[in-house]
Amino acid sequence: MAAAVKIHPALITIPEAEEPSVSNPVPQFRTAIVLQKLTRLDWEKQKHPHKTTQQLLQYLRSKGHDVNDMIESDKKQKAAVMEILARLEEAHIITQVVTRQSLRAAVPWADLVVSAGGDGTYLTAAAAVADKTPVIGINTDPVGSEGHLCIGGKNPPHDLFQRIVEGKFQFANRSRIRVTVLNKKQEAKNDCILALNEVFVGEDEAAKVSTYSISIDDQPMVKQKSSGLIVSTGTGSTSWYYGMNRVEEQSVSAILEAMQSMGIEVKANVRGLAEEIAKKMNDKIAFEPDHPSKLRTPQKINSVF
């Protein structure tokens, strides 16, 4: 099986205090879909469709789950969605609420896609959009989610949709990765998959070693063996890719101490110098979300074939 990886552009909206101009006409958003986050209680209901709500809650209590917390989180999520719908109605935008299952079918109808949840919900929404339909993320759980991909992070602006209607915002590009999986006859097995963060190529079982041939920009194939390959966008360069390549201060300190033991003079304080070096190295890992480049990192390379 082979995988062809290409960059595909996507758009999200970032509201800013700007007035519309002739050179930047205001987009007309008449319809919007709101992707609601699947709460833990919703998930349990789907998992146990034959149980009534009371039976389900009793069952979950018997398994030691914090049912009160589940109910409270579910209420907060649904209240947040209702608030979003109210704001969209005030902006005279016709709205549909969708789930992950109905998302793809609803996207062509919408001028705007709104994800109501955290970063995971935003990634789900972005994956369903194949064209340049804007995607807006609203963090509905500021306590439990950082909302790095959501407008305003933990504090989305109350007048967000009114500002969008008035054109007081800008579009921001985020590059995506287009993945096409081919069979042995080099025929596409599926429609292209669009990834906003990263793509992992490897065995479905983490304990297995992945052996693959890789070609970049039509260069000759190179055979590799590793725990898998991560291909990251600028958006993903602050998450899994960052964690994979992050330099720890302890590692830098160990290197500096080894240098001292070899008679190499290190004039500065080792701990302070290690902190400074690690920061400089880590600051170079992430890159801009709209950058066309994509970074690749094999996990635990094994060159023995």
mmCIF file with all atom_site columns, N, CA and C in Angstrom, residues 24-67:
data_model
loop_
_atom_site.group_PDB
_atom_site.id
_atom_site.type_symbol
_atom_site.label_atom_id
_atom_site.label_alt_id
_atom_site.label_comp_id
_atom_site.label_asym_id
_atom_site.label_entity_id
_atom_site.label_seq_id
_atom_site.pdbx_PDB_ins_code
_atom_site.Cartn_x
_atom_site.Cartn_y
_atom_site.Cartn_z
_atom_site.occupancy
_atom_site.B_iso_or_equiv
_atom_site.pdbx_formal_charge
_atom_site.auth_seq_id
_atom_site.auth_comp_id
_atom_site.auth_asym_id
_atom_site.auth_atom_id
_atom_site.pdbx_PDB_model_num
ATOM 1   N N  . ASN A 1 24 ? -11.699 44.521 0.075  1.00 0.00 ? 24 ASN A N  1
ATOM 2   C CA . ASN A 1 24 ? -11.970 43.358 0.913  1.00 0.00 ? 24 ASN A CA 1
ATOM 3   C C  . ASN A 1 24 ? -13.477 43.275 1.159  1.00 0.00 ? 24 ASN A C  1
ATOM 4   N N  . PRO A 1 25 ? -14.264 42.886 0.128  1.00 0.00 ? 25 PRO A N  1
ATOM 5   C CA . PRO A 1 25 ? -15.720 42.878 0.252  1.00 0.00 ? 25 PRO A CA 1
ATOM 6   C C  . PRO A 1 25 ? -16.192 41.919 1.332  1.00 0.00 ? 25 PRO A C  1
ATOM 7   N N  . VAL A 1 26 ? -17.330 42.247 1.926  1.00 0.00 ? 26 VAL A N  1
ATOM 8   C CA . VAL A 1 26 ? -17.871 41.438 3.007  1.00 0.00 ? 26 VAL A CA 1
ATOM 9   C C  . VAL A 1 26 ? -18.533 40.186 2.435  1.00 0.00 ? 26 VAL A C  1
ATOM 10  N N  . PRO A 1 27 ? -18.089 38.985 2.831  1.00 0.00 ? 27 PRO A N  1
ATOM 11  C CA . PRO A 1 27 ? -18.746 37.766 2.368  1.00 0.00 ? 27 PRO A CA 1
ATOM 12  C C  . PRO A 1 27 ? -20.181 37.719 2.894  1.00 0.00 ? 27 PRO A C  1
ATOM 13  N N  . GLN A 1 28 ? -21.077 37.158 2.105  1.00 0.00 ? 28 GLN A N  1
ATOM 14  C CA . GLN A 1 28 ? -22.472 37.052 2.512  1.00 0.00 ? 28 GLN A CA 1
ATOM 15  C C  . GLN A 1 28 ? -22.724 35.665 3.099  1.00 0.00 ? 28 GLN A C  1
ATOM 16  N N  . PHE A 1 29 ? -22.825 35.597 4.411  1.00 0.00 ? 29 PHE A N  1
ATOM 17  C CA . PHE A 1 29 ? -23.113 34.333 5.077  1.00 0.00 ? 29 PHE A CA 1
ATOM 18  C C  . PHE A 1 29 ? -24.616 34.254 5.341  1.00 0.00 ? 29 PHE A C  1
ATOM 19  N N  . ARG A 1 30 ? -25.285 33.416 4.604  1.00 0.00 ? 30 ARG A N  1
ATOM 20  C CA . ARG A 1 30 ? -26.736 33.260 4.780  1.00 0.00 ? 30 ARG A CA 1
ATOM 21  C C  . ARG A 1 30 ? -27.079 31.976 5.530  1.00 0.00 ? 30 ARG A C  1
ATOM 22  N N  . THR A 1 31 ? -26.222 30.976 5.394  1.00 0.00 ? 31 THR A N  1
ATOM 23  C CA . THR A 1 31 ? -26.488 29.679 6.030  1.00 0.00 ? 31 THR A CA 1
ATOM 24  C C  . THR A 1 31 ? -25.258 29.208 6.795  1.00 0.00 ? 31 THR A C  1
ATOM 25  N N  . ALA A 1 32 ? -25.492 28.502 7.870  1.00 0.00 ? 32 ALA A N  1
ATOM 26  C CA . ALA A 1 32 ? -24.388 27.980 8.679  1.00 0.00 ? 32 ALA A CA 1
ATOM 27  C C  . ALA A 1 32 ? -24.794 26.654 9.305  1.00 0.00 ? 32 ALA A C  1
ATOM 28  N N  . ILE A 1 33 ? -23.828 25.771 9.473  1.00 0.00 ? 33 ILE A N  1
ATOM 29  C CA . ILE A 1 33 ? -24.059 24.547 10.239 1.00 0.00 ? 33 ILE A CA 1
ATOM 30  C C  . ILE A 1 33 ? -23.215 24.613 11.502 1.00 0.00 ? 33 ILE A C  1
ATOM 31  N N  . VAL A 1 34 ? -23.762 24.104 12.578 1.00 0.00 ? 34 VAL A N  1
ATOM 32  C CA . VAL A 1 34 ? -23.067 24.079 13.861 1.00 0.00 ? 34 VAL A CA 1
ATOM 33  C C  . VAL A 1 34 ? -22.799 22.627 14.221 1.00 0.00 ? 34 VAL A C  1
ATOM 34  N N  . LEU A 1 35 ? -21.538 22.247 14.246 1.00 0.00 ? 35 LEU A N  1
ATOM 35  C CA . LEU A 1 35 ? -21.157 20.894 14.649 1.00 0.00 ? 35 LEU A CA 1
ATOM 36  C C  . LEU A 1 35 ? -21.049 20.856 16.158 1.00 0.00 ? 35 LEU A C  1
ATOM 37  N N  . GLN A 1 36 ? -21.938 20.108 16.797 1.00 0.00 ? 36 GLN A N  1
ATOM 38  C CA . GLN A 1 36 ? -21.903 20.044 18.249 1.00 0.00 ? 36 GLN A CA 1
ATOM 39  C C  . GLN A 1 36 ? -21.013 18.899 18.721 1.00 0.00 ? 36 GLN A C  1
ATOM 40  N N  . LYS A 1 37 ? -20.290 19.169 19.768 1.00 0.00 ? 37 LYS A N  1
ATOM 41  C CA . LYS A 1 37 ? -19.394 18.191 20.371 1.00 0.00 ? 37 LYS A CA 1
ATOM 42  C C  . LYS A 1 37 ? -20.189 17.020 20.938 1.00 0.00 ? 37 LYS A C  1
ATOM 43  N N  . LEU A 1 38 ? -19.657 15.826 20.765 1.00 0.00 ? 38 LEU A N  1
ATOM 44  C CA . LEU A 1 38 ? -20.271 14.638 21.355 1.00 0.00 ? 38 LEU A CA 1
ATOM 45  C C  . LEU A 1 38 ? -19.845 14.552 22.816 1.00 0.00 ? 38 LEU A C  1
ATOM 46  N N  . THR A 1 39 ? -20.781 14.755 23.730 1.00 0.00 ? 39 THR A N  1
ATOM 47  C CA . THR A 1 39 ? -20.452 14.699 25.156 1.00 0.00 ? 39 THR A CA 1
ATOM 48  C C  . THR A 1 39 ? -20.317 13.247 25.602 1.00 0.00 ? 39 THR A C  1
ATOM 49  N N  . ARG A 1 40 ? -19.731 13.063 26.776 1.00 0.00 ? 40 ARG A N  1
ATOM 50  C CA . ARG A 1 40 ? -19.577 11.702 27.296 1.00 0.00 ? 40 ARG A CA 1
ATOM 51  C C  . ARG A 1 40 ? -20.942 11.044 27.509 1.00 0.00 ? 40 ARG A C  1
ATOM 52  N N  . LEU A 1 41 ? -21.915 11.824 27.971 1.00 0.00 ? 41 LEU A N  1
ATOM 53  C CA . LEU A 1 41 ? -23.250 11.274 28.192 1.00 0.00 ? 41 LEU A CA 1
ATOM 54  C C  . LEU A 1 41 ? -23.893 10.871 26.865 1.00 0.00 ? 41 LEU A C  1
ATOM 55  N N  . ASP A 1 42 ? -23.723 11.700 25.831 1.00 0.00 ? 42 ASP A N  1
ATOM 56  C CA . ASP A 1 42 ? -24.239 11.356 24.507 1.00 0.00 ? 42 ASP A CA 1
ATOM 57  C C  . ASP A 1 42 ? -23.600 10.065 24.000 1.00 0.00 ? 42 ASP A C  1
ATOM 58  N N  . TRP A 1 43 ? -22.298 9.942  24.228 1.00 0.00 ? 43 TRP A N  1
ATOM 59  C CA . TRP A 1 43 ? -21.562 8.755  23.773 1.00 0.00 ? 43 TRP A CA 1
ATOM 60  C C  . TRP A 1 43 ? -22.072 7.501  24.470 1.00 0.00 ? 43 TRP A C  1
ATOM 61  N N  . GLU A 1 44 ? -22.315 7.612  25.767 1.00 0.00 ? 44 GLU A N  1
ATOM 62  C CA . GLU A 1 44 ? -22.837 6.470  26.523 1.00 0.00 ? 44 GLU A CA 1
ATOM 63  C C  . GLU A 1 44 ? -24.237 6.098  26.041 1.00 0.00 ? 44 GLU A C  1
ATOM 64  N N  . LYS A 1 45 ? -25.041 7.096  25.692 1.00 0.00 ? 45 LYS A N  1
ATOM 65  C CA . LYS A 1 45 ? -26.388 6.821  25.180 1.00 0.00 ? 45 LYS A CA 1
ATOM 66  C C  . LYS A 1 45 ? -26.328 6.085  23.851 1.00 0.00 ? 45 LYS A C  1
ATOM 67  N N  . GLN A 1 46 ? -25.375 6.462  23.003 1.00 0.00 ? 46 GLN A N  1
ATOM 68  C CA . GLN A 1 46 ? -25.206 5.773  21.728 1.00 0.00 ? 46 GLN A CA 1
ATOM 69  C C  . GLN A 1 46 ? -24.703 4.349  21.935 1.00 0.00 ? 46 GLN A C  1
ATOM 70  N N  . LYS A 1 47 ? -23.874 4.177  22.945 1.00 0.00 ? 47 LYS A N  1
ATOM 71  C CA . LYS A 1 47 ? -23.304 2.862  23.234 1.00 0.00 ? 47 LYS A CA 1
ATOM 72  C C  . LYS A 1 47 ? -24.346 1.918  23.821 1.00 0.00 ? 47 LYS A C  1
ATOM 73  N N  . HIS A 1 48 ? -25.330 2.482  24.552 1.00 0.00 ? 48 HIS A N  1
ATOM 74  C CA . HIS A 1 48 ? -26.375 1.666  25.193 1.00 0.00 ? 48 HIS A CA 1
ATOM 75  C C  . HIS A 1 48 ? -27.749 2.160  24.728 1.00 0.00 ? 48 HIS A C  1
ATOM 76  N N  . PRO A 1 49 ? -28.088 1.950  23.459 1.00 0.00 ? 49 PRO A N  1
ATOM 77  C CA . PRO A 1 49 ? -29.332 2.512  22.907 1.00 0.00 ? 49 PRO A CA 1
ATOM 78  C C  . PRO A 1 49 ? -30.613 1.927  23.498 1.00 0.00 ? 49 PRO A C  1
ATOM 79  N N  . HIS A 1 50 ? -30.527 0.754  24.094 1.00 0.00 ? 50 HIS A N  1
ATOM 80  C CA . HIS A 1 50 ? -31.735 0.097  24.605 1.00 0.00 ? 50 HIS A CA 1
ATOM 81  C C  . HIS A 1 50 ? -32.039 0.456  26.062 1.00 0.00 ? 50 HIS A C  1
ATOM 82  N N  . LYS A 1 51 ? -31.174 1.247  26.682 1.00 0.00 ? 51 LYS A N  1
ATOM 83  C CA . LYS A 1 51 ? -31.409 1.656  28.069 1.00 0.00 ? 51 LYS A CA 1
ATOM 84  C C  . LYS A 1 51 ? -32.114 3.011  28.106 1.00 0.00 ? 51 LYS A C  1
ATOM 85  N N  . THR A 1 52 ? -33.042 3.161  29.041 1.00 0.00 ? 52 THR A N  1
ATOM 86  C CA . THR A 1 52 ? -33.638 4.479  29.270 1.00 0.00 ? 52 THR A CA 1
ATOM 87  C C  . THR A 1 52 ? -32.594 5.350  29.960 1.00 0.00 ? 52 THR A C  1
ATOM 88  N N  . THR A 1 53 ? -32.862 6.655  30.033 1.00 0.00 ? 53 THR A N  1
ATOM 89  C CA . THR A 1 53 ? -31.901 7.555  30.676 1.00 0.00 ? 53 THR A CA 1
ATOM 90  C C  . THR A 1 53 ? -31.643 7.150  32.119 1.00 0.00 ? 53 THR A C  1
ATOM 91  N N  . GLN A 1 54 ? -32.695 6.827  32.855 1.00 0.00 ? 54 GLN A N  1
ATOM 92  C CA . GLN A 1 54 ? -32.541 6.432  34.256 1.00 0.00 ? 54 GLN A CA 1
ATOM 93  C C  . GLN A 1 54 ? -31.775 5.120  34.382 1.00 0.00 ? 54 GLN A C  1
ATOM 94  N N  . GLN A 1 55 ? -32.067 4.175  33.513 1.00 0.00 ? 55 GLN A N  1
ATOM 95  C CA . GLN A 1 55 ? -31.347 2.902  33.533 1.00 0.00 ? 55 GLN A CA 1
ATOM 96  C C  . GLN A 1 55 ? -29.868 3.117  33.229 1.00 0.00 ? 55 GLN A C  1
ATOM 97  N N  . LEU A 1 56 ? -29.605 3.996  32.272 1.00 0.00 ? 56 LEU A N  1
ATOM 98  C CA . LEU A 1 56 ? -28.220 4.270  31.895 1.00 0.00 ? 56 LEU A CA 1
ATOM 99  C C  . LEU A 1 56 ? -27.460 4.915  33.043 1.00 0.00 ? 56 LEU A C  1
ATOM 100 N N  . LEU A 1 57 ? -28.071 5.919  33.688 1.00 0.00 ? 57 LEU A N  1
ATOM 101 C CA . LEU A 1 57 ? -27.410 6.602  34.797 1.00 0.00 ? 57 LEU A CA 1
ATOM 102 C C  . LEU A 1 57 ? -27.141 5.637  35.945 1.00 0.00 ? 57 LEU A C  1
ATOM 103 N N  . GLN A 1 58 ? -28.095 4.767  36.219 1.00 0.00 ? 58 GLN A N  1
ATOM 104 C CA . GLN A 1 58 ? -27.916 3.778  37.284 1.00 0.00 ? 58 GLN A CA 1
ATOM 105 C C  . GLN A 1 58 ? -26.782 2.817  36.932 1.00 0.00 ? 58 GLN A C  1
ATOM 106 N N  . TYR A 1 59 ? -26.737 2.420  35.674 1.00 0.00 ? 59 TYR A N  1
ATOM 107 C CA . TYR A 1 59 ? -25.676 1.519  35.210 1.00 0.00 ? 59 TYR A CA 1
ATOM 108 C C  . TYR A 1 59 ? -24.304 2.184  35.339 1.00 0.00 ? 59 TYR A C  1
ATOM 109 N N  . LEU A 1 60 ? -24.206 3.447  34.936 1.00 0.00 ? 60 LEU A N  1
ATOM 110 C CA . LEU A 1 60 ? -22.934 4.165  35.000 1.00 0.00 ? 60 LEU A CA 1
ATOM 111 C C  . LEU A 1 60 ? -22.477 4.349  36.444 1.00 0.00 ? 60 LEU A C  1
ATOM 112 N N  . ARG A 1 61 ? -23.413 4.614  37.342 1.00 0.00 ? 61 ARG A N  1
ATOM 113 C CA . ARG A 1 61 ? -23.071 4.739  38.766 1.00 0.00 ? 61 ARG A CA 1
ATOM 114 C C  . ARG A 1 61 ? -22.512 3.424  39.295 1.00 0.00 ? 61 ARG A C  1
ATOM 115 N N  . SER A 1 62 ? -23.099 2.315  38.858 1.00 0.00 ? 62 SER A N  1
ATOM 116 C CA . SER A 1 62 ? -22.639 1.002  39.319 1.00 0.00 ? 62 SER A CA 1
ATOM 117 C C  . SER A 1 62 ? -21.226 0.700  38.843 1.00 0.00 ? 62 SER A C  1
ATOM 118 N N  . LYS A 1 63 ? -20.808 1.365  37.757 1.00 0.00 ? 63 LYS A N  1
ATOM 119 C CA . LYS A 1 63 ? -19.460 1.179  37.224 1.00 0.00 ? 63 LYS A CA 1
ATOM 120 C C  . LYS A 1 63 ? -18.464 2.181  37.807 1.00 0.00 ? 63 LYS A C  1
ATOM 121 N N  . GLY A 1 64 ? -18.939 3.018  38.731 1.00 0.00 ? 64 GLY A N  1
ATOM 122 C CA . GLY A 1 64 ? -18.048 3.964  39.401 1.00 0.00 ? 64 GLY A CA 1
ATOM 123 C C  . GLY A 1 64 ? -17.839 5.277  38.682 1.00 0.00 ? 64 GLY A C  1
ATOM 124 N N  . HIS A 1 65 ? -18.649 5.581  37.673 1.00 0.00 ? 65 HIS A N  1
ATOM 125 C CA . HIS A 1 65 ? -18.500 6.834  36.936 1.00 0.00 ? 65 HIS A CA 1
ATOM 126 C C  . HIS A 1 65 ? -19.122 8.001  37.709 1.00 0.00 ? 65 HIS A C  1
ATOM 127 N N  . ASP A 1 66 ? -18.551 9.189  37.521 1.00 0.00 ? 66 ASP A N  1
ATOM 128 C CA . ASP A 1 66 ? -19.092 10.402 38.133 1.00 0.00 ? 66 ASP A CA 1
ATOM 129 C C  . ASP A 1 66 ? -20.249 10.896 37.265 1.00 0.00 ? 66 ASP A C  1
ATOM 130 N N  . VAL A 1 67 ? -21.438 10.393 37.544 1.00 0.00 ? 67 VAL A N  1
ATOM 131 C CA . VAL A 1 67 ? -22.611 10.699 36.729 1.00 0.00 ? 67 VAL A CA 1
ATOM 132 C C  . VAL A 1 67 ? -22.985 12.177 36.809 1.00 0.00 ? 67 VAL A C  1
#
